[in-house]
CSV table of C-alpha atoms in Angstrom, one decimal:
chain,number,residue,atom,x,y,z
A,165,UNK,CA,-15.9,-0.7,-15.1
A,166,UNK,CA,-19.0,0.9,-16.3
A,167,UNK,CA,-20.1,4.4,-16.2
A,168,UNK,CA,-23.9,3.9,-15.1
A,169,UNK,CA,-25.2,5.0,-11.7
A,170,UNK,CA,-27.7,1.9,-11.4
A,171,UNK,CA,-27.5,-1.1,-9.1
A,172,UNK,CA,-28.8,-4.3,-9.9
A,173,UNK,CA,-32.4,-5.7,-8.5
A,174,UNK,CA,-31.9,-9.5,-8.0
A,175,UNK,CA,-33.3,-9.6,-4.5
A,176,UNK,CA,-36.8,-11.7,-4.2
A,177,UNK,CA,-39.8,-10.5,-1.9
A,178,UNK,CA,-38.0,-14.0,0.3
A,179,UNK,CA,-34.9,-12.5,0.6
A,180,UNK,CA,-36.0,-8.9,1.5
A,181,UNK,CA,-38.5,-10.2,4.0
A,182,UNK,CA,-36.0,-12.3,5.6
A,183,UNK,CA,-32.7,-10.3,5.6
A,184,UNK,CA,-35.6,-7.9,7.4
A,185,UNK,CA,-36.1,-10.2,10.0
A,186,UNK,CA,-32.9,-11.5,10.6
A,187,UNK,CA,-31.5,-8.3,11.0
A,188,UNK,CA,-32.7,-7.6,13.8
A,189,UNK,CA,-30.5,-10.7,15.6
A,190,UNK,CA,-27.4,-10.3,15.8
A,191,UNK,CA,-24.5,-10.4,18.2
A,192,UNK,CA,-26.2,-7.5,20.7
A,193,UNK,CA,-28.2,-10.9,21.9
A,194,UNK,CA,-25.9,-13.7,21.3
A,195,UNK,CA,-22.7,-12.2,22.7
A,196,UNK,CA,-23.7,-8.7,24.1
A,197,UNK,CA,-26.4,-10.4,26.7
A,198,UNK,CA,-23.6,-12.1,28.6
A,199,UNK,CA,-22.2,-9.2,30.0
A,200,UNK,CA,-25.9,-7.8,30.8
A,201,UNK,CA,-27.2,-10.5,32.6
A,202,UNK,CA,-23.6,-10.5,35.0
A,203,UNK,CA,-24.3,-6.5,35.2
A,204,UNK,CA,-28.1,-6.6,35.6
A,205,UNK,CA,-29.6,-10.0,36.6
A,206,UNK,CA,-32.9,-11.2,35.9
A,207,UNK,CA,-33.9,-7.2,35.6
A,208,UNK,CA,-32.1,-7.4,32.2
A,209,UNK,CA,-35.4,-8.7,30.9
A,210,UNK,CA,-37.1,-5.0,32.0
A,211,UNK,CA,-34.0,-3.6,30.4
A,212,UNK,CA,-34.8,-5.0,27.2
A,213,UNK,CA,-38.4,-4.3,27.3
A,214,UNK,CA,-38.0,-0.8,28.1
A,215,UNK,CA,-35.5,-0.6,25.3
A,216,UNK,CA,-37.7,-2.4,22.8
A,217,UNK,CA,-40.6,0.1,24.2
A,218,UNK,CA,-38.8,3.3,22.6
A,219,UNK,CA,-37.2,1.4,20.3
A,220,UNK,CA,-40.8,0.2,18.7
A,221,UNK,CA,-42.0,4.2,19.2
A,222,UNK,CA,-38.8,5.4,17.0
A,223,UNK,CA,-40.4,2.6,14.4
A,224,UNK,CA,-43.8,3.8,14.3
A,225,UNK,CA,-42.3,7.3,13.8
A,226,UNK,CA,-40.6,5.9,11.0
A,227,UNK,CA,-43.4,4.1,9.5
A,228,UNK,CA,-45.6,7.3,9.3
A,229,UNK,CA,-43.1,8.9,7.3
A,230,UNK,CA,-42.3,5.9,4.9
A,231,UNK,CA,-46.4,6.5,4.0
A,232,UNK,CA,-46.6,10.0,4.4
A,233,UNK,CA,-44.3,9.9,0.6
A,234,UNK,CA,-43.9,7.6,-1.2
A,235,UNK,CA,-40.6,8.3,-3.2
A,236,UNK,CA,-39.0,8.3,-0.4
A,237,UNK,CA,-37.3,5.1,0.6
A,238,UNK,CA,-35.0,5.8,3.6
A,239,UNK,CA,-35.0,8.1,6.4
A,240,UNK,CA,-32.3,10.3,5.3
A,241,UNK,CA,-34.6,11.6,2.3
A,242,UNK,CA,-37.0,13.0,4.9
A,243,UNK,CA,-34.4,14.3,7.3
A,244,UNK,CA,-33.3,16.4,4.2
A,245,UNK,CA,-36.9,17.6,3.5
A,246,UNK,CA,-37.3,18.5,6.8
A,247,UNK,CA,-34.3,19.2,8.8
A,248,UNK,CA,-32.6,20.5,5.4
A,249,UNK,CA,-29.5,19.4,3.1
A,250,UNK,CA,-27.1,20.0,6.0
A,251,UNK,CA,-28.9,17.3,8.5
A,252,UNK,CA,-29.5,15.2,5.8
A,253,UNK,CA,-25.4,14.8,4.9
A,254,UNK,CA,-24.2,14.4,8.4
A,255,UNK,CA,-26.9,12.1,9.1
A,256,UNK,CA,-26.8,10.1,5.6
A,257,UNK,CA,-22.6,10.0,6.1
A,258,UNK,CA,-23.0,8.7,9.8
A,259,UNK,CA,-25.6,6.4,9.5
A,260,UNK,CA,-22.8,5.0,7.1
A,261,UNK,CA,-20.1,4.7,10.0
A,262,UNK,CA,-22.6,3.5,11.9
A,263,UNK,CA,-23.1,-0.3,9.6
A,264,UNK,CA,-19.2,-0.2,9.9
A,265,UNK,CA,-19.1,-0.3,13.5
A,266,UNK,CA,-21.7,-2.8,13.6
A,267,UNK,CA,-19.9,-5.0,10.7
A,268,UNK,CA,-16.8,-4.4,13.1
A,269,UNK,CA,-18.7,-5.7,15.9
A,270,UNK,CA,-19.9,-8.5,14.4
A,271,UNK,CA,-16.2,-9.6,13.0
A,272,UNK,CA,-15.1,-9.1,16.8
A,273,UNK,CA,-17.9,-11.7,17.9
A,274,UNK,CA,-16.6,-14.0,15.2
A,275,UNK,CA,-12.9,-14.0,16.3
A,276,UNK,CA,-14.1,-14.8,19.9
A,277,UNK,CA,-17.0,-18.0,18.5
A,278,UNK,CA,-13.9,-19.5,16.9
A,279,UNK,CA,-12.3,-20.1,20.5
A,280,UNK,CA,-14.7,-22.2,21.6
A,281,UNK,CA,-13.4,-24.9,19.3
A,282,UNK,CA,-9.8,-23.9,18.8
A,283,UNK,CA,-8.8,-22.0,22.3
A,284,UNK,CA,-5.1,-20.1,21.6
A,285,UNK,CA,-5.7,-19.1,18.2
A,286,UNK,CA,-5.6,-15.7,17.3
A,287,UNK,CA,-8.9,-14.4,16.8
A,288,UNK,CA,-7.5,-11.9,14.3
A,289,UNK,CA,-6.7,-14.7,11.9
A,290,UNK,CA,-10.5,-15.6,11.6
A,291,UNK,CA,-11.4,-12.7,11.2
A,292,UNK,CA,-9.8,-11.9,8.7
A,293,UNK,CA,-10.5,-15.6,7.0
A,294,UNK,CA,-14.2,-14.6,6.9
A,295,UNK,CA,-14.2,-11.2,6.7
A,296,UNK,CA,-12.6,-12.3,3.1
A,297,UNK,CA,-15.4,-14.8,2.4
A,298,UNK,CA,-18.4,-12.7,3.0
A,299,UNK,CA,-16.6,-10.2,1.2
A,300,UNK,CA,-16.1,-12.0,-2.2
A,301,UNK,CA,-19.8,-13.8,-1.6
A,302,UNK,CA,-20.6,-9.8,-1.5
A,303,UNK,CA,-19.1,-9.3,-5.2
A,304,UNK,CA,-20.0,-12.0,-7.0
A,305,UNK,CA,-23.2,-11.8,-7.7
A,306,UNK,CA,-26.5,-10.0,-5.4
A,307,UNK,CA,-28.6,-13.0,-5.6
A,308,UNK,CA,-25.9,-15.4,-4.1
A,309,UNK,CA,-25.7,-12.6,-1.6
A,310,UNK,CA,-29.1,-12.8,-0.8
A,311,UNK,CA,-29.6,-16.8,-0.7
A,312,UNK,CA,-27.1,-17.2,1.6
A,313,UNK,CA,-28.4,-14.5,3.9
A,314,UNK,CA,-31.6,-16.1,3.4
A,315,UNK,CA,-30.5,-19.4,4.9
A,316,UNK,CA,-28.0,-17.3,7.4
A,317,UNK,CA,-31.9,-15.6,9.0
A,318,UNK,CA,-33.7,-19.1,8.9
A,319,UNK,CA,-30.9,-20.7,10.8
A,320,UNK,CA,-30.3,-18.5,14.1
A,321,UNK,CA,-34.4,-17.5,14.3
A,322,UNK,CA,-35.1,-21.7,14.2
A,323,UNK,CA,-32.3,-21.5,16.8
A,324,UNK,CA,-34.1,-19.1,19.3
A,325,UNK,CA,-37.2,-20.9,18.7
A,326,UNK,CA,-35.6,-24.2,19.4
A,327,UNK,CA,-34.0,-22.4,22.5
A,328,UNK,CA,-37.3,-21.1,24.0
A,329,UNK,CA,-38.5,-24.4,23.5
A,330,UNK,CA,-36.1,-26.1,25.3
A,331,UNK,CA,-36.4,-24.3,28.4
A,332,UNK,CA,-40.1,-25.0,28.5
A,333,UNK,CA,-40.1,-28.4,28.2
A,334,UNK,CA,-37.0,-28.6,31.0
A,335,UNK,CA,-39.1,-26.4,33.0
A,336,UNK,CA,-42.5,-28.5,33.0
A,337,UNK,CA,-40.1,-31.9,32.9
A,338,UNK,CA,-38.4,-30.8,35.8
A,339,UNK,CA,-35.1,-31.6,34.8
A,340,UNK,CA,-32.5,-32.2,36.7
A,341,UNK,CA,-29.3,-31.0,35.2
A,342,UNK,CA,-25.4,-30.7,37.3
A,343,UNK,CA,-26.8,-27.2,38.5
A,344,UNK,CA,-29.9,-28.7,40.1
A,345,UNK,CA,-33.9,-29.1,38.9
A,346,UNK,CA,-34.9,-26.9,36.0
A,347,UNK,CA,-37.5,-24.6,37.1
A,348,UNK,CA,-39.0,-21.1,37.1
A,349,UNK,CA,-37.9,-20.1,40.5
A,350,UNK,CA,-34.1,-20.4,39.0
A,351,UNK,CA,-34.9,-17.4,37.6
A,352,UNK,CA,-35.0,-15.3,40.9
A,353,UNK,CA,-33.4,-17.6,43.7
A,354,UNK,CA,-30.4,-15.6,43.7
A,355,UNK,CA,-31.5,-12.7,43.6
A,356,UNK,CA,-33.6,-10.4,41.1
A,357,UNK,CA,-30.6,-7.3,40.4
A,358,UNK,CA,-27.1,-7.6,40.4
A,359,UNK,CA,-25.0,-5.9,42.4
A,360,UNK,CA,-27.7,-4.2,43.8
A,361,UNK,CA,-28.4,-2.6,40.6
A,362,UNK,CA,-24.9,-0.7,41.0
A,363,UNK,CA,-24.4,-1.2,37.2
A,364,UNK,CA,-27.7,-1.7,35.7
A,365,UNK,CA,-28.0,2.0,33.9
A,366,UNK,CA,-24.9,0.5,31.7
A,367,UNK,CA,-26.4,-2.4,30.6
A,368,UNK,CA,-29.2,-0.2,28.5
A,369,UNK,CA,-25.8,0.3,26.1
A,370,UNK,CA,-25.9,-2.9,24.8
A,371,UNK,CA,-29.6,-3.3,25.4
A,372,UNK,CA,-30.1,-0.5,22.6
A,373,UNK,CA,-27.0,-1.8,20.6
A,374,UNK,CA,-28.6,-5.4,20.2
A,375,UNK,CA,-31.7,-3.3,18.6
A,376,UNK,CA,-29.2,-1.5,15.9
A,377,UNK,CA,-30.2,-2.1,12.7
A,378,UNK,CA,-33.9,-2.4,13.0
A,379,UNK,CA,-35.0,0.3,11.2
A,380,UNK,CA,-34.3,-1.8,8.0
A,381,UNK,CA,-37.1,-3.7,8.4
A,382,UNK,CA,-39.6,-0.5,7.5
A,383,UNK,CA,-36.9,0.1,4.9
A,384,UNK,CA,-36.9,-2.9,3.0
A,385,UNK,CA,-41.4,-3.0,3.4
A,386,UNK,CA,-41.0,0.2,1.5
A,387,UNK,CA,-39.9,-1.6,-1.2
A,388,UNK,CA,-43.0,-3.5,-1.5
A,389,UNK,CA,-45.9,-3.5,-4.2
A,390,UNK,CA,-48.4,-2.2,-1.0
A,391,UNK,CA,-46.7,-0.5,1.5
A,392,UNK,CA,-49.6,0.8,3.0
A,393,UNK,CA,-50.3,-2.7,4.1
A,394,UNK,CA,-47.0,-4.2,4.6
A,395,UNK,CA,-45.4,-1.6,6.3
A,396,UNK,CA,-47.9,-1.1,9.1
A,397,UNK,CA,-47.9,-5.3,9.4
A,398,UNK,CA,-43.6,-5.1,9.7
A,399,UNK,CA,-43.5,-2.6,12.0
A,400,UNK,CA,-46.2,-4.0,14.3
A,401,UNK,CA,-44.7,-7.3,14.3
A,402,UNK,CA,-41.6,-5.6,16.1
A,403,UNK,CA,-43.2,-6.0,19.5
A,404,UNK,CA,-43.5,-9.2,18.8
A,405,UNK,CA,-40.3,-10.3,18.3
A,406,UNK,CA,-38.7,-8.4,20.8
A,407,UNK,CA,-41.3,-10.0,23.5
A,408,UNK,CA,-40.1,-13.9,21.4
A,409,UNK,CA,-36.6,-13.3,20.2
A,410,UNK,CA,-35.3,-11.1,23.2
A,411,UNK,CA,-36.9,-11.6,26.5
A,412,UNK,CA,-38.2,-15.2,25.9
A,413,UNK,CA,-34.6,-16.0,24.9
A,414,UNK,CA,-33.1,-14.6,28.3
A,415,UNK,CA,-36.0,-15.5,30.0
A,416,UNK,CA,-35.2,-19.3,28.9
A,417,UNK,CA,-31.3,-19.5,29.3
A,418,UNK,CA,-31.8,-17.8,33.2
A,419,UNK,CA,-34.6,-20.6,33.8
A,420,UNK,CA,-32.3,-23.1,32.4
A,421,UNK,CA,-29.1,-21.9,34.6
A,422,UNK,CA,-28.6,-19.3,37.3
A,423,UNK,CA,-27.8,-16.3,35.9
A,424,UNK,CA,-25.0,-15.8,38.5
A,425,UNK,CA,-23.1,-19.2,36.3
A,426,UNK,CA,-22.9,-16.6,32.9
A,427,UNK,CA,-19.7,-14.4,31.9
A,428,UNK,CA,-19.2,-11.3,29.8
A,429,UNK,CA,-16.3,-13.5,27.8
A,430,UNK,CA,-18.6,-16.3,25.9
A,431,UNK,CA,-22.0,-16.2,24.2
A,432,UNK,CA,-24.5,-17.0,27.4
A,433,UNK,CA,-26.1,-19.6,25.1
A,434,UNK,CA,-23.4,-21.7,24.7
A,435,UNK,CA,-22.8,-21.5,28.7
A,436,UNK,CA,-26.1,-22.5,29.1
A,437,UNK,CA,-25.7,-25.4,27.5
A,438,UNK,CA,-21.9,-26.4,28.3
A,439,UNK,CA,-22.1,-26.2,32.1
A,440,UNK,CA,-25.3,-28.6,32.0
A,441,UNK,CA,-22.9,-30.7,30.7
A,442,UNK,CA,-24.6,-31.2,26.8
A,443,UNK,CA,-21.2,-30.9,25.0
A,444,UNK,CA,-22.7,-31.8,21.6
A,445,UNK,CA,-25.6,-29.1,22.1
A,446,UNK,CA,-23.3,-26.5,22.8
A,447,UNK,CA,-20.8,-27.3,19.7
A,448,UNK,CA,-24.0,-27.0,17.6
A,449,UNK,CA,-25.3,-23.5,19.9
A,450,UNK,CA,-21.9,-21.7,19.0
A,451,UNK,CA,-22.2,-22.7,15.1
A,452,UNK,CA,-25.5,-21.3,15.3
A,453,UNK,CA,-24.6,-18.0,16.6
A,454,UNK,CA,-20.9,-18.1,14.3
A,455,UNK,CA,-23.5,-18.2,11.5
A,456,UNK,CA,-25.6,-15.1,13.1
A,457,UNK,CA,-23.0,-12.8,13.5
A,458,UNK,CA,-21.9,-14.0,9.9
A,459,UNK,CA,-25.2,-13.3,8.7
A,460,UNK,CA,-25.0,-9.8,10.4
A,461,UNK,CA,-21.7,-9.1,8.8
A,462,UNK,CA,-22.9,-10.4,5.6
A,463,UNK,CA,-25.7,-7.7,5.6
A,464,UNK,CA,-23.5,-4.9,7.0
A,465,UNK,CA,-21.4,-5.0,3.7
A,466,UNK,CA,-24.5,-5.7,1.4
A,467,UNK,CA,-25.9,-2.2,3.5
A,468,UNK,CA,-22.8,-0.3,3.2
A,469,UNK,CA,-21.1,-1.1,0.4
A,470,UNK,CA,-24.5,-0.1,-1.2
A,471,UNK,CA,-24.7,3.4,0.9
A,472,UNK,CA,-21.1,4.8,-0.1
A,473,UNK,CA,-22.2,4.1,-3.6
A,474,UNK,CA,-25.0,6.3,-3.0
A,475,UNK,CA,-23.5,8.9,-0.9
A,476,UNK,CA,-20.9,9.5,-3.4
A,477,UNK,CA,-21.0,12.1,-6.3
A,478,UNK,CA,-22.4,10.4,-9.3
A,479,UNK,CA,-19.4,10.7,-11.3
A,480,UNK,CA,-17.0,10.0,-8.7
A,481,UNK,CA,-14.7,6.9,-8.1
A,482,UNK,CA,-17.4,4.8,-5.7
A,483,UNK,CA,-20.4,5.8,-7.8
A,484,UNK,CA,-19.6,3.0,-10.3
A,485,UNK,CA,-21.2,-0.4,-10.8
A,486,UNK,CA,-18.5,-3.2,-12.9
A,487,UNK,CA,-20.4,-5.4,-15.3
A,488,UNK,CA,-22.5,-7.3,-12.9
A,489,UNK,CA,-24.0,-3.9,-11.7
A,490,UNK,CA,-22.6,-4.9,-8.3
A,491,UNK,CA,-20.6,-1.1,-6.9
A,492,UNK,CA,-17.4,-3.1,-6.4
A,493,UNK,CA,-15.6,-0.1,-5.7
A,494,UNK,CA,-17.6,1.2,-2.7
A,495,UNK,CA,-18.2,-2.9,-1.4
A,496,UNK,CA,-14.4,-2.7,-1.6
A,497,UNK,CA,-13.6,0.3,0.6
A,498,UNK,CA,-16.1,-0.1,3.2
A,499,UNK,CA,-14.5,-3.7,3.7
A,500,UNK,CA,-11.2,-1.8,4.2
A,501,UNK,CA,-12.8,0.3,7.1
A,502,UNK,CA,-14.6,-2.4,8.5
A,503,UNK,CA,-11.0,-4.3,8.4
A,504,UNK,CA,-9.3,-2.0,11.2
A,505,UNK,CA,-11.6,-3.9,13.5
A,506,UNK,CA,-8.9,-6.9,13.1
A,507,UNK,CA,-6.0,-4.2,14.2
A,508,UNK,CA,-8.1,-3.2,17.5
A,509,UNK,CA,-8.6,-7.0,18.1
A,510,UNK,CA,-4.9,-7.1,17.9
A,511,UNK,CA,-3.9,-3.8,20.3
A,512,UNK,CA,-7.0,-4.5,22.6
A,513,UNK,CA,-8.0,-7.9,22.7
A,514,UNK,CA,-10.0,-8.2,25.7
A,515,UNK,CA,-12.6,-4.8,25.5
A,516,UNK,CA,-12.7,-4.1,21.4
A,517,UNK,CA,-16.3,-5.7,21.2
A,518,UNK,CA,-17.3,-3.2,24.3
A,519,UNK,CA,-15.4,-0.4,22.3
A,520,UNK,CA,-16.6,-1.1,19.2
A,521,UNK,CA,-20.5,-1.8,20.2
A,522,UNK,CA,-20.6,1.8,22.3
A,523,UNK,CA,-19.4,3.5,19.4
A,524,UNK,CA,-21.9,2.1,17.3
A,525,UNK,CA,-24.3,2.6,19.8
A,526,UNK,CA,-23.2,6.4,20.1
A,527,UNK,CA,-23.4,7.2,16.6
A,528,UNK,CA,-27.4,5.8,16.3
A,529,UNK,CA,-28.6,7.5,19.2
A,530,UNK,CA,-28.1,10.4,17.1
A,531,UNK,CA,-29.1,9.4,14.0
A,532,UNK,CA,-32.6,7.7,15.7
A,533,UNK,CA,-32.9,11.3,17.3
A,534,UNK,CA,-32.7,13.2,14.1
A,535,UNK,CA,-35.5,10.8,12.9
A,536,UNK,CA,-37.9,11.6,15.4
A,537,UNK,CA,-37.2,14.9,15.9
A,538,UNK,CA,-37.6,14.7,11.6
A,539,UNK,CA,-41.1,13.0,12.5
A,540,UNK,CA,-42.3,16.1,14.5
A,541,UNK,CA,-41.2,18.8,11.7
A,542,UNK,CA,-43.5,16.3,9.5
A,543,UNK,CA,-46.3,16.9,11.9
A,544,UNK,CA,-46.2,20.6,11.9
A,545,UNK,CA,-45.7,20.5,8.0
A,546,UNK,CA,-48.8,21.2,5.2
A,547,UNK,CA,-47.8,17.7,4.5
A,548,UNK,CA,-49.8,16.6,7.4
A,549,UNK,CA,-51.7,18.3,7.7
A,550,UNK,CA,-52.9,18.5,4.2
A,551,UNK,CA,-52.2,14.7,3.5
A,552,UNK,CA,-53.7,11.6,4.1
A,553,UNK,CA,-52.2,10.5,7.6
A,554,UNK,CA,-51.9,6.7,6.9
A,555,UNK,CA,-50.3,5.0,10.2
A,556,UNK,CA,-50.2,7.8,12.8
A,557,UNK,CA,-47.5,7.7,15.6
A,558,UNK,CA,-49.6,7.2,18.8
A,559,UNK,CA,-49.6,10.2,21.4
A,560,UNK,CA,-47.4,12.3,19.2
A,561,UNK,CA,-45.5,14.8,19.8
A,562,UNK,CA,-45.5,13.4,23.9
A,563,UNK,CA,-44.2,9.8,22.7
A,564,UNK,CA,-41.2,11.6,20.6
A,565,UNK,CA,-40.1,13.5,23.1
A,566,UNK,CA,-40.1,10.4,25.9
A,567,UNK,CA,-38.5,8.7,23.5
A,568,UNK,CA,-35.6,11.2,22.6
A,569,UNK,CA,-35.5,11.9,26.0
A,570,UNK,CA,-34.7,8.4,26.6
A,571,UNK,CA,-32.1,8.2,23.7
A,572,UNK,CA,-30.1,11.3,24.9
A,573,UNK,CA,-30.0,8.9,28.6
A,574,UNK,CA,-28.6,6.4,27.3
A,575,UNK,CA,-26.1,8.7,25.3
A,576,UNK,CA,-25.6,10.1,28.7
A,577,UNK,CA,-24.9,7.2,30.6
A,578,UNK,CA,-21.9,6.3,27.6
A,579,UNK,CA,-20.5,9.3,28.3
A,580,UNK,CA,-20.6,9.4,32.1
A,581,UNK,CA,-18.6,5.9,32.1
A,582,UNK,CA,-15.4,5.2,32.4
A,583,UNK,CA,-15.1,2.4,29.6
A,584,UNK,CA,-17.1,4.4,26.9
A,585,UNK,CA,-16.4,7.8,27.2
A,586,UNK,CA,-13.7,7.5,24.7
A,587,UNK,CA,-15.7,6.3,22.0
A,588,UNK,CA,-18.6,8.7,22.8
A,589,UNK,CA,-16.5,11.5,22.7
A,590,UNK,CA,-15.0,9.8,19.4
A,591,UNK,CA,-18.4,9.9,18.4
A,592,UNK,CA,-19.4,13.9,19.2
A,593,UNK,CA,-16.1,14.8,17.5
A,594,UNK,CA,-18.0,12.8,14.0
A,595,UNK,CA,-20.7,14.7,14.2
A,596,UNK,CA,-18.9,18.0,14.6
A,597,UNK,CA,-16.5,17.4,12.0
A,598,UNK,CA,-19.3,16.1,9.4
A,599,UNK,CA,-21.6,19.3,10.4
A,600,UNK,CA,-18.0,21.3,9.2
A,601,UNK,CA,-18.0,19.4,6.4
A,602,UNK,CA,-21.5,19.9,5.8
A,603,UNK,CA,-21.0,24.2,5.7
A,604,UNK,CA,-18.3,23.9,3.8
A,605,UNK,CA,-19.6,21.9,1.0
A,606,UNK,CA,-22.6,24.2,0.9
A,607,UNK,CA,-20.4,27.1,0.9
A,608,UNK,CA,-18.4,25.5,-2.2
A,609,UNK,CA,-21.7,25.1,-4.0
């Protein structure tokens, strides 16, 4: 094992770009939106848009500071500058946990894709199959890593493409499928809340959980020859998608079929497709979405694998690269962590992906916080002031505020219920004991 602290850079401008904007799919659409759409109805398309509103603010935050220096390539480097050393460890150490929860999340959804081929198999047993997979693809070598997650992205954005597509051409054929004739009113003939909106504050959870992640798209543009022209172009092309990959995706699948028909328990677009009676389509639907949440795992052990091995000390244990200058060690221990999703699977087999996605969820809210509350320090910095102001967050400081504002609600509303104040609490406790942590290993220096 070799002593150097340097990783290898394999990765083409096609991979980047599309890990970037795959990422941002993931099992919060194909697997979360099932149990929205039963909670919220046809309002979970407002949910989303809302979501994607602040969402899209915390990323223009974001993408002033990725301009406003350079040399800086992640957030955690300006939460250090500007919140100090102390912010930046707790945050840099829990946005860490945080890519474990997901990569948990997403080895949950896998367990429960295989059923719909082999029902009464443990869904621990492929999880673990993949999870072993995607982990040797992981240390192999960094530009198998990135082919396959190339092909991974092209296949479920085709797939919501394809999806969309579908529905508009069933809608303008009018056709008539065992649930009656395709058309728009579907979308509101039983009604346009749930449950009288009784649960529709929850369903902004796993709204803002299928969002996770996103901030790697400015990431990754920072790594380009321009970014003062590819960043601005990423980050504006978020809207975008969450208006096409989002709510044209729900919008499509509740034209298709009544959204009372769909289920918290399977992926709403292979419902869709299985109680219009296209067996075939919805084989092909599930493999789709198997591979997105494969994809998603696949990048959450690229992404932390590649974080402990940063975090760590440059001398210590994780900080080492093997001969491939892949940091085997640190790839190797966050698959560990990410492994004890198989043992919740096993104690709690029908709410780990609901305790493992408000955990996530929990942890991000306070990391996306710290961001933009980094953003306003910037503002009120010589470093603004002084500087050249390349991609300005519109009606700052008001649109940080709204936005943490709107954050801390949605931290609020885990906490108030019943099935995620565990994990939020779980989640308060981190940041206390990391901020401990953080005193102590300043007091030691």
């Amino acid at each position: 094992m070799t002593q150097k602290h340097q990783l290898a850079r394999t990765l083409s401008g096609r991979h980047i770009n599309m890990i970037a904007l795959g990422g941002t799919i993931g099992t919060g659409l194909f697997l979360g939106a099932g149990g929205s759409i039963q909670k919220a109805g046809p309002a979970i398309l407002l949910v989303y848009i809302i979501t994607g509103f602040f969402v899209f603010a915390m990323m223009r935050a974001l993408g002033e500071l990725l301009l406003s220096d350079h040399d800086q390539t992640t957030f955690i480097g300006f939460i250090k500058k500007y919140l100090g050393p102390r912010a930046g460890f707790v945050m840099g150490w829990t946005y860490w946990i945080g890519w474990i929860i997901i990569a948990m999340a997403e080895l949950t959804a896998i367990g429960q894709y295989m059923q719909f081929w082999l029902p009464g198999t443990p869904a621990w047993l492929w999880e673990l199959i993949f999870l072993g997979l995607l982990y040797t693809m992981n240390i192999v070598a960094v530009k198998a890593f990135g082919e396959a997650e190339f092909w991974f992205a092209l296949i479920k954005i085709v797939a919501i493409i394809a999806m969309i597509l579908t529905g508009i051409i069933m809608v303008v054929g009018h056709v008539r499928t065992s649930v009656g004739v395709t058309q728009l009113s579907t979308l509101w003939s039983h009604g346009l809340v749930a449950d009288h909106g009784r649960q529709l504050l929850t369903t902004f959870q796993m709204a803002f959980f299928a969002f996770l992640g996103v901030e790697f798209v400015g990431i990754a543009s920072s790594e380009t020859q321009n970014p003062i022209t590819t960043i601005p172009k990423s980050i504006n092309s978020i809207i975008i998608r969450i208006l096409i990959f989002y709510v044209g995706a729900l919008l499509a699948i509740m034209v298709i079929q009544p959204w009372t028909d769909y289920s918290a328990d399977h992926s709403p677009f292979v419902q869709v497709f299985s109680n219009i009676g296209i067996s075939t389509a919805a084989g092909i639907i599930n493999f789709v979405i198997l591979t997105a949440a494969a994809s998603s795992l696949n990048s959450a052990l690229f992404t932390t694998g590649r974080m402990l091995f940063s975090l760590s000390p440059k001398k210590s244990y994780l900080a080492q690269v093997n001969r491939r200058w892949i940091p085997l060690r640190a790839i190797t221990a966050s698959t560990i962590l990410v492994a004890l999703a198989i043992g919740l699977n096993y104690v709690f087999p029908e709410d780990a992906f609901s305790l493992v996605t408000s955990t996530a969820s929990a942890t991000f809210i306070g990391i996306y916080v710290a961001l933009l509350v980094t953003h306003l320090k910037y503002r009120r910095s010589a470093d603004f002031k002084q500087g050249e102001q390349h991609f300005k967050m519109p009606w700052a400081p008001v649109s940080n505020y709204l936005t943490i504002a709107f954050m801390l609600g949605i931290f609020v509303i885990l906490l108030c219920s019943p099935a995620t104040m565990g994990t939020t609490i779980f989640a308060i406790v981190w940041f206390i004991v990391l901020t401990v942590l953080s005193i102590l290993r300043v007091k030691n220096n």
